[in-house]
Every structure is written in structure tokens, then in C-alpha cells.
CSV table of C-alpha atoms in Angstrom, one decimal:
chain,number,residue,atom,x,y,z
A,1,MET,CA,157.2,35.5,101.6
A,2,LYS,CA,156.3,37.3,98.4
A,3,LYS,CA,152.8,35.7,98.5
A,4,LYS,CA,152.3,36.7,102.2
A,5,TRP,CA,153.4,40.3,101.4
A,6,ILE,CA,150.8,40.5,98.6
A,7,THR,CA,148.1,39.1,100.8
A,8,TRP,CA,148.9,41.6,103.6
A,9,LEU,CA,148.8,44.4,101.0
A,10,ILE,CA,145.4,43.4,99.7
A,11,LEU,CA,144.0,43.1,103.3
A,12,GLY,CA,145.3,46.6,104.1
A,13,CYS,CA,143.6,48.2,101.1
A,14,MET,CA,140.3,46.5,102.0
A,15,THR,CA,140.6,47.8,105.5
A,16,VAL,CA,141.2,51.4,104.4
A,17,SER,CA,138.3,51.2,101.9
A,18,LEU,CA,135.9,49.8,104.5
A,19,TRP,CA,137.0,52.5,106.9
A,20,GLY,CA,136.3,55.2,104.4
A,21,CYS,CA,132.8,53.9,103.6
A,22,GLY,CA,132.0,53.6,107.2
A,23,SER,CA,133.1,57.2,107.9
A,24,LYS,CA,130.9,58.5,105.0
A,25,GLN,CA,128.0,56.5,106.2
A,26,GLU,CA,128.4,57.8,109.8
A,27,GLU,CA,128.6,61.4,108.4
A,28,GLN,CA,125.4,60.8,106.4
A,29,GLN,CA,123.6,59.4,109.4
A,30,THR,CA,124.8,62.3,111.6
A,31,ALA,CA,123.6,64.8,109.0
A,32,GLU,CA,120.2,63.0,108.6
A,33,SER,CA,119.7,63.0,112.4
A,34,SER,CA,120.4,66.8,112.8
A,35,PRO,CA,117.4,69.1,113.4
A,36,ALA,CA,117.9,70.9,110.1
A,37,ALA,CA,117.9,67.6,108.2
A,38,GLU,CA,114.8,66.3,110.0
A,39,GLU,CA,113.0,69.6,109.2
A,40,ALA,CA,114.0,69.3,105.5
A,41,ALA,CA,112.9,65.7,105.4
A,42,GLU,CA,109.5,66.7,106.8
A,43,GLU,CA,109.1,69.4,104.2
A,44,THR,CA,109.8,67.0,101.3
A,45,THR,CA,107.3,64.5,102.6
A,46,GLU,CA,104.5,67.1,102.9
A,47,ALA,CA,102.3,67.7,99.8
A,48,ALA,CA,103.4,70.9,98.3
A,49,PRO,CA,100.5,73.4,97.4
A,50,ALA,CA,99.8,73.8,93.7
A,51,GLU,CA,101.6,76.6,91.9
A,52,SER,CA,99.4,79.2,90.3
A,53,SER,CA,100.4,77.9,86.9
A,54,ASP,CA,98.9,74.6,87.8
A,55,TYR,CA,95.4,76.1,88.3
A,56,LYS,CA,92.8,75.5,85.7
A,57,ILE,CA,90.0,78.1,85.7
A,58,ALA,CA,87.1,77.9,83.2
A,59,THR,CA,84.9,80.9,82.4
A,60,VAL,CA,81.5,79.9,81.0
A,61,VAL,CA,79.5,82.6,79.2
A,62,LYS,CA,76.0,82.7,77.7
A,63,GLU,CA,77.0,82.4,74.1
A,64,SER,CA,80.5,82.0,72.6
A,65,SER,CA,79.9,84.2,69.5
A,66,ASP,CA,78.2,87.1,71.2
A,67,PRO,CA,80.4,90.3,70.8
A,68,TRP,CA,79.9,91.0,74.5
A,69,PHE,CA,81.4,87.7,75.5
A,70,ILE,CA,84.1,87.9,72.8
A,71,ARG,CA,85.2,91.0,74.7
A,72,MET,CA,84.9,89.2,78.0
A,73,GLU,CA,87.3,86.6,76.7
A,74,GLU,CA,89.9,89.3,76.2
A,75,GLY,CA,89.9,89.9,79.9
A,76,VAL,CA,90.1,86.2,80.7
A,77,ASN,CA,93.1,85.8,78.3
A,78,ARG,CA,94.8,88.9,79.8
A,79,PHE,CA,94.4,87.3,83.3
A,80,ALA,CA,96.0,84.1,82.0
A,81,ASP,CA,98.9,86.0,80.4
A,82,GLU,CA,99.6,88.0,83.5
A,83,THR,CA,99.4,85.3,86.1
A,84,GLY,CA,100.4,82.1,84.2
A,85,VAL,CA,97.1,80.5,85.3
A,86,ASN,CA,95.5,78.1,82.8
A,87,ALA,CA,92.4,80.3,82.4
A,88,PHE,CA,90.1,79.9,79.4
A,89,GLN,CA,86.6,80.6,78.2
A,90,LYS,CA,83.8,78.4,76.8
A,91,GLY,CA,80.1,78.8,76.1
A,92,PRO,CA,77.2,77.3,74.1
A,93,SER,CA,76.8,78.0,70.4
A,94,LYS,CA,73.6,79.9,71.2
A,95,THR,CA,71.9,81.4,74.2
A,96,ASP,CA,70.2,78.3,75.5
A,97,ALA,CA,70.1,77.5,79.3
A,98,ALA,CA,70.1,73.7,78.7
A,99,GLN,CA,73.2,73.9,76.5
A,100,GLN,CA,75.0,76.1,79.0
A,101,VAL,CA,74.3,73.6,81.8
A,102,GLN,CA,75.7,70.9,79.5
A,103,VAL,CA,78.9,72.9,79.0
A,104,ILE,CA,79.2,73.3,82.8
A,105,GLU,CA,78.6,69.6,83.3
A,106,GLU,CA,81.4,68.7,81.0
A,107,LEU,CA,83.8,71.0,82.7
A,108,VAL,CA,82.9,69.7,86.2
A,109,ALA,CA,83.7,66.2,85.0
A,110,GLN,CA,87.2,67.4,84.1
A,111,ASP,CA,90.1,68.2,86.4
A,112,ILE,CA,89.4,71.9,86.9
A,113,ASP,CA,90.0,74.0,90.0
A,114,ALA,CA,87.5,76.8,89.5
A,115,ILE,CA,84.6,77.8,87.3
A,116,CYS,CA,83.3,81.3,86.6
A,117,VAL,CA,79.8,81.4,85.2
A,118,VAL,CA,77.6,84.1,83.6
A,119,PRO,CA,74.3,82.2,83.9
A,120,ILE,CA,71.5,82.4,81.3
A,121,ASP,CA,69.1,81.1,84.0
A,122,PRO,CA,70.6,81.1,87.5
A,123,ALA,CA,67.9,78.6,88.8
A,124,ALA,CA,68.8,76.2,86.0
A,125,CYS,CA,72.4,76.3,87.0
A,126,GLU,CA,71.9,75.6,90.8
A,127,SER,CA,72.1,71.8,90.6
A,128,VAL,CA,75.3,71.6,88.4
A,129,LEU,CA,77.0,74.4,90.4
A,130,LYS,CA,76.2,72.5,93.6
A,131,LYS,CA,77.8,69.4,92.1
A,132,ALA,CA,80.9,71.5,91.3
A,133,MET,CA,81.2,72.9,94.8
A,134,ASP,CA,80.7,69.4,96.3
A,135,LYS,CA,83.7,68.3,94.3
A,136,GLY,CA,85.8,71.2,95.7
A,137,ILE,CA,85.6,73.4,92.7
A,138,VAL,CA,85.5,77.1,93.4
A,139,VAL,CA,82.5,78.8,91.8
A,140,ILE,CA,82.2,82.5,90.9
A,141,THR,CA,79.2,83.9,89.2
A,142,HIS,CA,78.3,87.2,87.4
A,143,GLU,CA,74.9,88.7,86.6
A,144,ALA,CA,73.4,86.3,89.0
A,145,THR,CA,72.4,88.0,92.3
A,146,THR,CA,70.0,85.2,93.1
A,147,GLN,CA,72.6,82.5,92.7
A,148,GLN,CA,72.8,80.3,95.9
A,149,ASN,CA,75.5,77.7,94.9
A,150,CYS,CA,78.5,79.9,94.4
A,151,ASP,CA,81.4,81.2,96.5
A,152,PHE,CA,80.9,84.7,95.3
A,153,ASN,CA,78.7,86.5,92.8
A,154,ILE,CA,80.2,89.7,91.4
A,155,GLU,CA,78.4,92.6,89.7
A,156,ALA,CA,79.9,95.6,88.1
A,157,PHE,CA,77.6,97.8,90.1
A,158,ASP,CA,74.5,97.9,92.3
A,159,ASN,CA,71.7,96.6,90.0
A,160,VAL,CA,69.0,98.9,91.3
A,161,GLY,CA,71.2,101.9,90.7
A,162,TYR,CA,72.1,100.7,87.2
A,163,GLY,CA,68.4,100.2,86.2
A,164,ALA,CA,67.6,103.7,87.4
A,165,TYR,CA,70.5,105.1,85.4
A,166,MET,CA,69.3,103.4,82.2
A,167,MET,CA,65.8,104.9,82.7
A,168,ASP,CA,67.3,108.4,83.3
A,169,GLU,CA,69.1,108.1,79.9
A,170,LEU,CA,65.9,106.9,78.1
A,171,ALA,CA,63.8,109.6,79.7
A,172,LYS,CA,66.3,112.3,78.6
A,173,ALA,CA,66.0,111.1,75.0
A,174,MET,CA,62.2,110.9,75.1
A,175,GLY,CA,61.8,114.4,76.6
A,176,GLU,CA,60.5,112.7,79.8
A,177,GLU,CA,57.1,111.9,78.2
A,178,GLY,CA,55.4,109.2,76.1
A,179,GLN,CA,55.0,105.4,76.1
A,180,TYR,CA,57.9,103.0,76.5
A,181,VAL,CA,58.5,99.3,76.9
A,182,CYS,CA,61.3,97.2,78.5
A,183,MET,CA,63.3,94.5,76.8
A,184,VAL,CA,64.9,91.5,78.5
A,185,SER,CA,66.8,88.5,77.1
A,186,TYR,CA,64.6,86.1,79.1
A,187,LEU,CA,62.2,86.7,81.9
A,188,THR,CA,64.2,84.3,83.9
A,189,ASN,CA,67.4,86.3,83.7
A,190,ALA,CA,67.9,87.6,87.2
A,191,ALA,CA,70.0,90.6,86.4
A,192,HIS,CA,67.8,91.8,83.5
A,193,LYS,CA,64.8,91.5,85.7
A,194,GLU,CA,66.4,93.6,88.5
A,195,TRP,CA,67.5,96.3,86.0
A,196,SER,CA,64.1,96.5,84.3
A,197,ASP,CA,62.2,96.5,87.6
A,198,ALA,CA,64.5,99.3,88.9
A,199,ALA,CA,64.0,101.2,85.7
A,200,ILE,CA,60.2,101.0,85.9
A,201,ALA,CA,60.3,102.0,89.6
A,202,ARG,CA,62.5,105.0,88.6
A,203,GLN,CA,60.0,106.1,85.9
A,204,LYS,CA,57.1,105.9,88.2
A,205,GLU,CA,58.9,107.9,90.8
A,206,MET,CA,60.6,110.6,88.6
A,207,TYR,CA,58.8,110.7,85.2
A,208,PRO,CA,55.0,110.8,85.7
A,209,ASN,CA,54.5,111.8,82.0
A,210,MET,CA,55.9,108.5,80.8
A,211,GLU,CA,53.8,105.4,80.5
A,212,LEU,CA,54.7,101.8,80.5
A,213,ILE,CA,52.7,99.9,77.9
A,214,PRO,CA,50.6,96.9,79.1
A,215,GLU,CA,53.1,94.3,77.8
A,216,GLU,CA,55.8,95.8,80.1
A,217,LYS,CA,58.6,93.5,79.1
A,218,ILE,CA,59.3,91.7,75.9
A,219,GLU,CA,61.7,88.7,75.5
A,220,THR,CA,64.4,89.0,72.9
A,221,GLU,CA,66.3,85.7,73.5
A,222,ASP,CA,69.6,87.7,73.6
A,223,SER,CA,69.4,88.0,69.8
A,224,MET,CA,69.6,91.2,67.8
A,225,GLU,CA,67.4,89.7,65.1
A,226,VAL,CA,64.7,88.7,67.6
A,227,ALA,CA,64.9,92.2,69.2
A,228,TYR,CA,64.5,93.8,65.8
A,229,GLU,CA,61.4,91.7,64.9
A,230,ARG,CA,59.8,92.2,68.3
A,231,VAL,CA,60.3,96.0,68.1
A,232,LYS,CA,58.7,96.1,64.7
A,233,GLU,CA,55.7,94.3,66.1
A,234,ILE,CA,55.4,96.7,69.1
A,235,LEU,CA,55.8,99.7,66.9
A,236,LYS,CA,52.9,98.5,64.7
A,237,LYS,CA,50.7,97.6,67.7
A,238,TYR,CA,51.5,100.8,69.7
A,239,PRO,CA,52.0,103.6,67.1
A,240,ASP,CA,52.5,106.2,69.8
A,241,ILE,CA,55.3,104.5,71.6
A,242,LYS,CA,58.5,106.6,71.9
A,243,GLY,CA,61.0,104.5,73.9
A,244,PHE,CA,62.6,101.1,74.2
A,245,LEU,CA,64.7,100.3,77.3
A,246,GLY,CA,67.0,97.3,76.6
A,247,THR,CA,68.8,95.2,79.2
A,248,ALA,CA,70.6,92.7,76.9
A,249,SER,CA,73.5,93.9,74.7
A,250,ASN,CA,71.6,93.2,71.5
A,251,ASP,CA,68.4,94.9,72.6
A,252,PRO,CA,69.1,98.6,71.8
A,253,PRO,CA,70.8,97.9,68.4
A,254,GLY,CA,68.0,95.6,67.5
A,255,ALA,CA,65.5,98.4,68.3
A,256,GLY,CA,67.7,100.9,66.6
A,257,LYS,CA,67.6,98.9,63.4
A,258,ALA,CA,63.8,98.7,63.4
A,259,ILE,CA,63.5,102.4,64.2
A,260,ASP,CA,65.8,103.4,61.4
A,261,GLU,CA,64.1,101.1,58.8
A,262,MET,CA,60.6,102.3,59.7
A,263,GLY,CA,61.6,106.0,59.3
A,264,LEU,CA,61.1,106.8,62.9
A,265,THR,CA,64.6,108.1,63.7
A,266,GLY,CA,64.4,111.2,65.9
A,267,LYS,CA,60.9,110.3,67.0
A,268,VAL,CA,61.5,107.0,68.7
A,269,PHE,CA,64.5,106.1,70.9
A,270,ALA,CA,66.3,103.2,72.4
A,271,ALA,CA,68.6,103.1,75.3
A,272,GLY,CA,70.2,100.5,77.6
A,273,THR,CA,72.9,97.9,77.8
A,274,SER,CA,75.1,97.5,74.7
A,275,VAL,CA,78.6,98.0,73.3
A,276,THR,CA,80.1,100.1,70.6
A,277,SER,CA,80.9,97.1,68.3
A,278,VAL,CA,77.2,96.3,68.0
A,279,ALA,CA,75.5,99.7,68.6
A,280,ALA,CA,77.8,102.1,66.7
A,281,PRO,CA,75.6,102.5,63.5
A,282,TYR,CA,72.5,103.2,65.6
A,283,LEU,CA,74.4,105.6,68.0
A,284,GLU,CA,75.5,107.4,64.8
A,285,SER,CA,72.0,107.6,63.4
A,286,GLY,CA,70.5,108.6,66.7
A,287,SER,CA,68.0,105.8,67.0
A,288,VAL,CA,70.0,104.6,70.0
A,289,ALA,CA,70.5,107.5,72.4
A,290,THR,CA,72.8,105.9,74.9
A,291,ALA,CA,74.5,102.5,75.3
A,292,THR,CA,75.0,101.9,79.0
A,293,CYS,CA,77.4,99.1,80.0
A,294,TRP,CA,80.5,98.0,81.8
A,295,ASP,CA,83.6,96.6,80.2
A,296,PRO,CA,83.0,92.8,80.1
A,297,ALA,CA,86.7,92.2,79.8
A,298,ASP,CA,87.2,93.8,83.2
A,299,ALA,CA,84.3,91.6,84.6
A,300,GLY,CA,85.9,88.5,83.2
A,301,TYR,CA,89.3,89.5,84.7
A,302,ALA,CA,87.7,90.3,88.1
A,303,MET,CA,85.9,86.9,88.3
A,304,ASN,CA,89.2,85.1,87.7
A,305,VAL,CA,91.0,87.2,90.3
A,306,LEU,CA,88.5,86.1,92.9
A,307,ALA,CA,88.8,82.4,91.9
A,308,LYS,CA,92.6,82.6,92.2
A,309,MET,CA,92.4,84.3,95.6
A,310,ILE,CA,90.3,81.5,96.9
A,311,LEU,CA,92.6,78.8,95.4
A,312,ASP,CA,95.6,80.6,97.0
A,313,GLY,CA,93.9,80.4,100.4
A,314,LYS,CA,93.1,84.2,100.5
A,315,ARG,CA,89.3,84.0,100.8
A,316,ASP,CA,89.4,86.0,104.1
A,317,GLU,CA,91.0,88.9,102.2
A,318,ILE,CA,87.9,89.3,100.0
A,319,GLN,CA,86.3,92.2,101.9
A,320,THR,CA,84.7,95.5,101.3
A,321,GLY,CA,87.4,97.9,100.0
A,322,LEU,CA,89.5,95.3,98.2
A,323,ASP,CA,91.0,96.4,94.8
A,324,LEU,CA,90.7,93.6,92.2
A,325,GLY,CA,93.1,95.5,89.9
A,326,VAL,CA,90.7,96.5,87.1
A,327,PRO,CA,88.6,99.7,86.5
A,328,GLY,CA,85.3,99.7,88.3
A,329,PHE,CA,86.5,97.2,90.8
A,330,GLU,CA,89.1,99.2,92.6
A,331,SER,CA,87.1,99.3,95.8
A,332,ILE,CA,84.4,96.5,95.9
A,333,SER,CA,81.6,96.2,98.4
A,334,VAL,CA,80.7,92.8,99.9
A,335,THR,CA,77.3,92.0,101.4
A,336,ASP,CA,76.0,88.9,103.1
A,337,GLY,CA,79.5,87.4,102.8
A,338,LYS,CA,79.2,86.5,99.1
A,339,TYR,CA,77.6,89.2,97.0
A,340,ILE,CA,80.1,91.7,95.5
A,341,ASN,CA,79.4,95.1,93.7
A,342,GLY,CA,81.8,97.3,91.9
A,343,GLU,CA,81.3,100.8,90.5
A,344,GLY,CA,81.8,100.2,86.9
A,345,TRP,CA,79.0,101.4,84.6
A,346,ILE,CA,79.7,103.7,81.7
A,347,ALA,CA,77.5,105.6,79.2
A,348,ILE,CA,78.5,105.4,75.5
A,349,THR,CA,77.0,108.0,73.1
A,350,LYS,CA,77.6,109.2,69.6
A,351,ASP,CA,80.1,111.8,70.9
A,352,ASN,CA,82.3,109.4,72.9
A,353,MET,CA,81.9,106.0,71.3
A,354,SER,CA,85.4,106.2,69.8
A,355,ASP,CA,86.7,106.0,73.3
A,356,TYR,CA,85.3,102.5,73.8
A,357,ASN,CA,86.8,100.1,71.3
A,358,PHE,CA,84.7,97.1,72.2
């Protein structure tokens, strides 16, 4: 009897245990079969979109050690800090189109989501940027209005208007008369060509007493030292020349250095694209009348904003009137679906250069 009683007790416990397990399994099956559970299950099986912090956006500049692009990197880093995006900047060790293409090639081979490029030679970049786009990489360019293989190209302003503005500043310094020459980093640089062409057109329209020397445009290789040497050559060859219009950031200070050294300060003037960190001594002396520019940090930031918007699926919101959140880009204009202009140029002089700490 005692053995039977123990046996029945064991059987009873097993029955209760099995009943409990069965009940829990039924509850689980019921929950899983409910509409809410089915919806939740579907959500977990779908691939979740990447978080912003998972994006990797590379900005490729013309030269990593150029003060202009050192300033641009500040904007890229600020964008990264504010958004959590893995945004960074790279560039060749010198302004060389082949080296820049190699930098882009290396990045395209990596797991990046977007690339922002300031091309030395837009034509030289077409093939590698097409390769990037074919891989699904978002491409944003700057200073490259002729670029075909890009999602958007963004400029701080209308290039024709900027070129005309530079000429107005040079003409003012020259008293609207005398010989002048234009300076470009390379004749292949699309933006520099547009600015200088627009400046020359402005001179011919508005300043008939000014004369463009036969050489018209001299290449400076985006180097202050090269600009300095070329300006000395021009000053010796054309002793009556009064003005140098520079499109690259090293052009006006390179010209200013030559003007000061040759004792021509106050007689010969330079004007054009540059920044305080490079042009300050020559603004102070007067050999550089005006440094015209935009803040490269804001341009770097704006490029990355556009890249992130596309990655976030907001391409359709990139329309005329959009505010990119930085000065000069509060109300952009978009033409032909991919070319963007802001309103961001500034003029730095001896009197206001302390306001621009870059």
C-alpha cells in the first residue's frame, strides 16, 4: 500500500507539471498568433535602416595641408560632432589630380556610404565618381559645376556673380585703369575658369580703361610659392602692370609677397580668393586690397548635410529655398535638379580681417 501511494503521488505531480507546461505553451501560441504579435514579428524580420551614427561619409579635398582645407575640416568635424555621423576628411599631400583620384579610389574600395569631393580636375574624377555611384555611394561635389557623375554639386554662390565681384574689388584698387592678369590654380579647374572668365567679361563691360595682358591667365598650381615666382616674372615682363586677380586661395598672398619685395606696394595690387590666415600680412601692407571668399568650414558642413539627407531618404526635400543650417546656405537655389548655389561670399580687408579668424 505504501508503495502504491508513493507511485500515485509521483504520477499526480507529473500530471500537474505537464498541465502547467501545456498551458504556458498554449498561451505563447495564442500570443504569437495575435495580430499584434504577427506585426511585431514582421517588424523584427525586416532589415532595419541604418542609424545616422552608422553612416560613413568621407570628404576629399585638393590638398590636406592647405589652410583653406584645414578650415574646411573644421566644418566636417563639427558636422560629425553634432550628428554622430562618422564623417572625416582626407586629401593628397599635394595638389595633384592623379593623387586625388587615388585617394578617392581607395575610399570607394572601402565600406563608405557617401563621398564629398572638391575636385582638382572634375574631368579626371568622372570615372572614379561613376564607379562610386555604381556601388550605391552618394556623391556630392563642390567647386565643380561641370561635374556629371554626382548626386549634387554645391557652390557657395553663383560663379558668374562671384567672378564679377572679384573684378569690382580689383578695379577699385587699381583706380579702374591699367594692365592686369588673372591667376588660376590650373587651367582645368572648372570653378577658377568660370570666375576668371566672368571677371574678364566684367572688366570688358564696366572698366574700359583696364587692359588684360596677352597671357590672360597664369597657372599657379595652388601654391603660394609658385604664385610668388610667376608674379615676379610677370612684373619683370610687363613693368606697367597694376593688378593681379587670383582665383586660388594662395594667389593673392603669393602676388602680395612679390609686390612687397619688389617695392611696388601702393602701385600694384592683388585681389581675389583667399583667407585671413594666409593673406593677413599682405592685407596689412596693402599689396592685397581684398581677399574674397566664403567660409570653407560652412561649405564642408553643407556638403555633408546633403549627403546625410540623401542617405536618410530625403532627396526630394533638396529643393530651392531649403536651409542647410549654415551661413550663406540658408536658402539655396537648385537648378537642373543637381546644381546648388548659396549666397555666401564675403570680402576681407585690412579693416575687417580680425572678424574672420580662418
